[in-house]
CSV table of C-alpha atoms in Angstrom, one decimal:
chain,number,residue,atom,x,y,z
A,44,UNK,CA,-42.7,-27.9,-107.4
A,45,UNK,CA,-43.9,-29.4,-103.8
A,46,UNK,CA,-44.1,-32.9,-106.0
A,47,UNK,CA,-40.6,-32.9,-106.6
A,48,UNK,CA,-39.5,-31.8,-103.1
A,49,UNK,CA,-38.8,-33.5,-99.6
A,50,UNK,CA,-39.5,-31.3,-96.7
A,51,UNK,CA,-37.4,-30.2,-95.1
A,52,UNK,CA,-34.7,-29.8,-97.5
A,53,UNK,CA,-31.2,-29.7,-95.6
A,54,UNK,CA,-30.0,-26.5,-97.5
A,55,UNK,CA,-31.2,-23.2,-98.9
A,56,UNK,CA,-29.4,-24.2,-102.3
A,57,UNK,CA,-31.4,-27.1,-102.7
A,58,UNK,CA,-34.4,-25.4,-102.6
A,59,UNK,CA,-32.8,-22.2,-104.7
A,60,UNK,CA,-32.1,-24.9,-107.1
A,61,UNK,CA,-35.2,-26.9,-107.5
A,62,UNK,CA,-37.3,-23.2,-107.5
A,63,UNK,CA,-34.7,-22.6,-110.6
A,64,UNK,CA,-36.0,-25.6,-112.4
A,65,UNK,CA,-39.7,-25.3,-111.8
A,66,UNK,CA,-39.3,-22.0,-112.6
A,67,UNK,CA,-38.0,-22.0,-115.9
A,68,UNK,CA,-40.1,-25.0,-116.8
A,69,UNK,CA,-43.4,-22.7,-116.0
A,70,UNK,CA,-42.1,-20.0,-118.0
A,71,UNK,CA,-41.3,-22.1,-121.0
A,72,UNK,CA,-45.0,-23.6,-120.8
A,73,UNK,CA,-46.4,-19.9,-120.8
A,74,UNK,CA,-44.4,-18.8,-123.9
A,75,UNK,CA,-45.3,-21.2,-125.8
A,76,UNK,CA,-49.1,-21.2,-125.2
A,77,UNK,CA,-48.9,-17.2,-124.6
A,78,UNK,CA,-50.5,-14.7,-127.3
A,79,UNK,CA,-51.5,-11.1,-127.5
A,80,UNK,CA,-50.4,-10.1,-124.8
A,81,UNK,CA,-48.6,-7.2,-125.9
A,82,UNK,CA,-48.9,-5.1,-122.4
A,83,UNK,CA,-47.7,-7.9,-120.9
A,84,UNK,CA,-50.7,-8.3,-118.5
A,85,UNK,CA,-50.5,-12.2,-118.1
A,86,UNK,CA,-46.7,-12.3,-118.1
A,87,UNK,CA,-46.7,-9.8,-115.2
A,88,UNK,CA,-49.5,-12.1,-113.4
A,89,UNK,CA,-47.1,-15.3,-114.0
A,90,UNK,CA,-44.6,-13.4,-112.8
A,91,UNK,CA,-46.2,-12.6,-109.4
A,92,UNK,CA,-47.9,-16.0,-108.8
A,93,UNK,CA,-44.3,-17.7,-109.2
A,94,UNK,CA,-42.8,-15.7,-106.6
A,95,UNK,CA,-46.4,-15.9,-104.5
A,96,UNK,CA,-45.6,-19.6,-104.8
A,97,UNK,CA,-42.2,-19.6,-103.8
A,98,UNK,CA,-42.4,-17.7,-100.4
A,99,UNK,CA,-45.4,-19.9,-100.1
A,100,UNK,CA,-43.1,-23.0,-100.7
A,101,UNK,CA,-40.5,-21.7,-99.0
A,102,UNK,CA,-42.7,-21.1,-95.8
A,103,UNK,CA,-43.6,-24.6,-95.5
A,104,UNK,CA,-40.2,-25.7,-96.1
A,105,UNK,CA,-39.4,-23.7,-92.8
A,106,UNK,CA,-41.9,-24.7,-90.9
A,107,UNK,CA,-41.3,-28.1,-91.9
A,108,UNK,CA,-37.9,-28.0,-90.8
A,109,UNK,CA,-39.5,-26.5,-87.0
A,110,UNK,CA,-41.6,-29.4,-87.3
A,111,UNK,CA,-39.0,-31.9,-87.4
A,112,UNK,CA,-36.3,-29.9,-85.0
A,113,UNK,CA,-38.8,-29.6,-82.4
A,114,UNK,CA,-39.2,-33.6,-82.6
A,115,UNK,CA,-36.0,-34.3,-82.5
A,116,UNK,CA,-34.9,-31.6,-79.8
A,117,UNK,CA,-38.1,-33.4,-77.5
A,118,UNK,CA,-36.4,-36.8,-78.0
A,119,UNK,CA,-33.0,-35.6,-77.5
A,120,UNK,CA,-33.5,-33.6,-74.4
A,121,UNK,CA,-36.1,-35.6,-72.9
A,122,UNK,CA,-34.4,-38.1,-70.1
A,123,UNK,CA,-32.5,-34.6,-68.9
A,124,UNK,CA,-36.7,-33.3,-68.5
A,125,UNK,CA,-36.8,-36.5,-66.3
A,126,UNK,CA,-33.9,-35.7,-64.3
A,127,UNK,CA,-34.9,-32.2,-63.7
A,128,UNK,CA,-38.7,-32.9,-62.5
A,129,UNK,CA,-37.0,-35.2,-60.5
A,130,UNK,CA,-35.0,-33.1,-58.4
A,131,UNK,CA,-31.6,-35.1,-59.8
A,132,UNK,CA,-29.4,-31.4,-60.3
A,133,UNK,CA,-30.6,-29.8,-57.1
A,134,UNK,CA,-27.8,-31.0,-55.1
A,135,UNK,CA,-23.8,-30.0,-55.1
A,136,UNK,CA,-21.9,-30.2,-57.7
A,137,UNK,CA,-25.5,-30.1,-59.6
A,138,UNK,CA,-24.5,-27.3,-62.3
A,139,UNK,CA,-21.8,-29.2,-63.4
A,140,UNK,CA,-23.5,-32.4,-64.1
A,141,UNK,CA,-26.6,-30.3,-66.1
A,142,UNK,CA,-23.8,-28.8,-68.5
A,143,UNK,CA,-22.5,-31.7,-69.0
A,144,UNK,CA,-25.4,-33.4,-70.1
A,145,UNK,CA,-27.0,-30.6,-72.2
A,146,UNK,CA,-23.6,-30.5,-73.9
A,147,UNK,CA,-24.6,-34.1,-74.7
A,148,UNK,CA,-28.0,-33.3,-75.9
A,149,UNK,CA,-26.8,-30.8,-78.1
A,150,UNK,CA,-24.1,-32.2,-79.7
A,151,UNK,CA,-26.6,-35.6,-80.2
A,152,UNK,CA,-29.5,-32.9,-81.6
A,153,UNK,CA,-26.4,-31.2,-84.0
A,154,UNK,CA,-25.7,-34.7,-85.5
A,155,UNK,CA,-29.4,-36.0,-86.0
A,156,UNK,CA,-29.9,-35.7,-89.7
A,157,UNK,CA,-32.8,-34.2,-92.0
A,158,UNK,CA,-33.6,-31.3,-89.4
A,159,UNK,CA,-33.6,-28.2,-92.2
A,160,UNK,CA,-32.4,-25.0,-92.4
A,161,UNK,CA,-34.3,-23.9,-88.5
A,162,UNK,CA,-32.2,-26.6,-86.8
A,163,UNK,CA,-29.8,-23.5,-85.2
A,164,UNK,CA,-33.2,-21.4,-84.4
A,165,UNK,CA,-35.0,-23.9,-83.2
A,166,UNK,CA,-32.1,-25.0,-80.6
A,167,UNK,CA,-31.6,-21.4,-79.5
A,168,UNK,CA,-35.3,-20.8,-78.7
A,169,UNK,CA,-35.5,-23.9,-77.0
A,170,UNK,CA,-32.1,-23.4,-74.9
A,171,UNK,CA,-33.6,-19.8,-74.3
A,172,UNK,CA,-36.8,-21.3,-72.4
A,173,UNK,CA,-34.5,-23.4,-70.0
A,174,UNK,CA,-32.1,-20.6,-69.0
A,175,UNK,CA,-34.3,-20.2,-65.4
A,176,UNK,CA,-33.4,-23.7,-65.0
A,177,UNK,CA,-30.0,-23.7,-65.7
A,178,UNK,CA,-29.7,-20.2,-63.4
A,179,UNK,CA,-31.9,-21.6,-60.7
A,180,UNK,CA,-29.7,-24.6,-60.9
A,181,UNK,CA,-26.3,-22.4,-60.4
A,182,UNK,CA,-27.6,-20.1,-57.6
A,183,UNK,CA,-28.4,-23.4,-55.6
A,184,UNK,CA,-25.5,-25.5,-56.0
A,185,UNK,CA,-23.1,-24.7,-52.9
A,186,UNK,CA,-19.6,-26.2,-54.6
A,187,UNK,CA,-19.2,-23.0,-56.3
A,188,UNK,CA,-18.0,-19.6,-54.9
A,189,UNK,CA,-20.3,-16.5,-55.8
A,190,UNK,CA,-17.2,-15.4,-58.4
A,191,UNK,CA,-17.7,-18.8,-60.2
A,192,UNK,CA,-21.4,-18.4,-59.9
A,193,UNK,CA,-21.3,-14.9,-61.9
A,194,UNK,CA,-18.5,-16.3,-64.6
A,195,UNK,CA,-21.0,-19.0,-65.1
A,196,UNK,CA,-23.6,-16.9,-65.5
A,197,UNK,CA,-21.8,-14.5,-67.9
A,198,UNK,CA,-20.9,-17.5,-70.5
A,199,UNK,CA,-24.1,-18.6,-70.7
A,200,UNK,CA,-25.5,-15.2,-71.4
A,201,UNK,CA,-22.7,-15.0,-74.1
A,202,UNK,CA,-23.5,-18.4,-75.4
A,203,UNK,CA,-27.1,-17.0,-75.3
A,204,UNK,CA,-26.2,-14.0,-77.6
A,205,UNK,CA,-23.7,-15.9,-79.9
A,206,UNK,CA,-26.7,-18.6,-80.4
A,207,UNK,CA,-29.2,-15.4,-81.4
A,208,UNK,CA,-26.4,-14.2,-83.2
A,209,UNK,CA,-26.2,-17.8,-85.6
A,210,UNK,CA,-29.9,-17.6,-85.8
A,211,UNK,CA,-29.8,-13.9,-87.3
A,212,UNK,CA,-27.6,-14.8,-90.1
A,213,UNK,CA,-29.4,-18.0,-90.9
A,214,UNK,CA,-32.5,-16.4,-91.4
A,215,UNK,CA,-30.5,-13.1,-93.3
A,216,UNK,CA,-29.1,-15.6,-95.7
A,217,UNK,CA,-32.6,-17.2,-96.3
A,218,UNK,CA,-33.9,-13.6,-97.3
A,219,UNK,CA,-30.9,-12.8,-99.1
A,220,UNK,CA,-31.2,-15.9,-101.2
A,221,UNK,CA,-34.9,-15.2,-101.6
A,222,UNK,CA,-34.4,-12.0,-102.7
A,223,UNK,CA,-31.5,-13.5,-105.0
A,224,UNK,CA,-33.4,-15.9,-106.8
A,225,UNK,CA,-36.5,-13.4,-107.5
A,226,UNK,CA,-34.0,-11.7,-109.1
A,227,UNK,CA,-32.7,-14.5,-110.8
A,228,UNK,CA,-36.4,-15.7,-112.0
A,229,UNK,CA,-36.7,-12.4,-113.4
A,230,UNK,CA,-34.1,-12.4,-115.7
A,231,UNK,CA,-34.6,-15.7,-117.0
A,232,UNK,CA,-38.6,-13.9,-117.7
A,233,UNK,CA,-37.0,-11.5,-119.3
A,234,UNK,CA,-34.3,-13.7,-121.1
A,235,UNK,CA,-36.8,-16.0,-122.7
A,236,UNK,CA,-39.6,-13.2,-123.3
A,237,UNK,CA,-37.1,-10.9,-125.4
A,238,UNK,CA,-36.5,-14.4,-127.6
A,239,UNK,CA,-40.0,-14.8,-127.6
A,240,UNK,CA,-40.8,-11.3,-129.4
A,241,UNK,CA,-37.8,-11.9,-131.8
A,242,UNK,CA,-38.9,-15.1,-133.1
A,243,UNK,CA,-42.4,-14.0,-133.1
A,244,UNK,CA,-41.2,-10.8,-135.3
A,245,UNK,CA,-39.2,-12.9,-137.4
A,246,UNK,CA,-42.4,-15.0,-138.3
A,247,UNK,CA,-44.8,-12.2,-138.6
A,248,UNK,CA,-41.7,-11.1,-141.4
A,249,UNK,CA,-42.2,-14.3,-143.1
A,250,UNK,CA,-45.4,-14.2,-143.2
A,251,UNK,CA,-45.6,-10.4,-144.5
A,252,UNK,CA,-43.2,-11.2,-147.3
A,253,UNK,CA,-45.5,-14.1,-148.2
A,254,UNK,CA,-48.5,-12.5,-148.5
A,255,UNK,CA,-46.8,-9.3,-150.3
A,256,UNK,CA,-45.2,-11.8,-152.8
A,257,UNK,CA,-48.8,-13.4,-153.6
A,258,UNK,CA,-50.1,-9.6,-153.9
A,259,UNK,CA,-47.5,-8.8,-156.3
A,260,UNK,CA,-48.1,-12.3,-158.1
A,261,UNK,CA,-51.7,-11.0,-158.3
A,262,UNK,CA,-50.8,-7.3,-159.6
A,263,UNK,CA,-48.8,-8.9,-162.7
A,264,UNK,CA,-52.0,-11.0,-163.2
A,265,UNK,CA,-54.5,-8.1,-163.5
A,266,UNK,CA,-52.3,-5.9,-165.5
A,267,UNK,CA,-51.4,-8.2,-167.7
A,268,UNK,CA,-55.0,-8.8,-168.5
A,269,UNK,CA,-56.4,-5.6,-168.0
A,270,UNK,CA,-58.0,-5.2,-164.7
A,271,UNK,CA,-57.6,-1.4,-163.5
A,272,UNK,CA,-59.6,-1.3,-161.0
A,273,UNK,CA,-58.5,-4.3,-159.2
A,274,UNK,CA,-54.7,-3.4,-159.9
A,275,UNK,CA,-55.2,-0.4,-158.2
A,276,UNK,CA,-56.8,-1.8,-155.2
A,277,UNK,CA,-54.1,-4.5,-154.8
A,278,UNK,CA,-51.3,-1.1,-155.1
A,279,UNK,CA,-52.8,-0.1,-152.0
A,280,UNK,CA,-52.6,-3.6,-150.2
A,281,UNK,CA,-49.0,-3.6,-151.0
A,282,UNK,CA,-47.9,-0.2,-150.5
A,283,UNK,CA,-49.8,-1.2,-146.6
A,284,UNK,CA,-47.7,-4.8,-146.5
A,285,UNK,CA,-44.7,-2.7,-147.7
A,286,UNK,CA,-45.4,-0.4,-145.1
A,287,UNK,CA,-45.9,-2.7,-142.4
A,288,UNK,CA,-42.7,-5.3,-143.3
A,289,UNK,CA,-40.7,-1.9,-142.7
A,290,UNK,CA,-41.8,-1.3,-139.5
A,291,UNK,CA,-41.6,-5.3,-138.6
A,292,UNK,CA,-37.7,-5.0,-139.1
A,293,UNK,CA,-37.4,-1.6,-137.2
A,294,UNK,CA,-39.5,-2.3,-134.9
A,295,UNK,CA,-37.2,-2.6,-131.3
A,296,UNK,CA,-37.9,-4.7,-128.6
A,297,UNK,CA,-40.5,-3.0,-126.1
A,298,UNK,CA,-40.1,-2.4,-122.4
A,299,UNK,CA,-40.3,-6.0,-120.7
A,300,UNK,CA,-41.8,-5.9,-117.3
């Protein structure tokens, strides 16, 4: 799966989508190498080392995705680092001018492409470790009244909590769509599985019937030349294949996983 991905992937359906493929592609391998497993020990084990592989997969894809954000959020923000060691907002009218140039920052992170599906967390964490600055900044800057110092500082405690808010449903959508295609994966298990056992019963059929018609070939042999004893041995072979072609076509599809 990793070979025919590029971390990070933009989307959550591009990596639901490519899982989808491998997926199926694994199971189709495994059912057609697959035999006697009747309990369904090994299909139970594929089962749990695909979705092993997927959080696994889809835990680098994240981290990939913080990887690249953090990068690009360094670069972005990193002249407004420079002005703040530098003393450049201390002054009046100082607030004003930082806003104004984080919006910049932001909207130039936002519009950077190839961040992932963490680009929204990994802005509101780092926003989150410069809100000292940005209220240190406010409390100092003397243009402002003490009302406009506390609507200032409500907003960006709201922006805060809208920003946590995008985050949350981000990463509930990821687990949601986890969750989904585990769901989805075991269906298609259980899809091709239950078309397994059918064509499997449908050959173990043909393959009763043959050997029951070459038994029956073989019973007209000996009685037509007189073998007894070997007539009545071959009855009991077929009365067994008889016996065992009935169940064959009763027998129902067994619990799968």
């Amino acid at each position: 799966m990793e070979k025919k991905a590029e971390f990070p992937t933009e989307t959550l359906k591009e990596i639901s989508e490519l899982h989808a493929i491998c997926e199926k592609e694994a199971i189709q391998v495994f059912m057609t190498r697959s035999f006697k497993d009747d309990d369904q020990t090994h299909q139970k084990e594929l089962k749990r080392i695909i979705n092993l592989s997927y959080e696994q997969f889809c835990r680098k894809n994240e981290q990939a995705s913080i990887d690249k954000c953090t990068a690009v959020i360094i670069d972005a923000f990193q002249n407004m680092e420079y002005q703040i060691t530098a003393g450049y907002y201390s002054k009046p009218g100082g607030y004003c001018c930082f806003m104004e140039d984080q919006k910049e920052m932001i909207e130039a992170y936002n519009a950077y492409p190839g961040k992932g599906i963490k680009a929204e967390e990994v802005l509101k964490d780092f926003l989150k470790d410069r809100e000292e600055i940005a209220y240190s900044i406010l409390k100092t800057d003397q243009t402002l009244t003490d009302k406009q110092k506390e609507v200032e500082a409500e907003r960006m405690k709201s922006d805060a909590a809208e920003r946590e808010n995008i985050a949350m449903k981000e990463n509930q959508k990821a687990l949601q769509q986890m969750i989904q295609d585990q769901d989805r994966g075991h269906k298609e298990h259980v899809q091709q599985l239950t078309e397994k056992m059918e064509q499997d019963r449908q050959n173990l059929m043909k393959e009763q019937e043959r050997v029951l018609n070459q038994k029956l070939q073989e019973q007209r042999f000996m009685l037509e030349n007189g073998f007894r004893d070997q007539t009545n041995r071959l009855e009991r072979e077929i009365q067994a294949l008889r016996q065992e072609t009935r169940q064959s076509r009763s027998r129902g599809f067994c619990s799968v996983m």
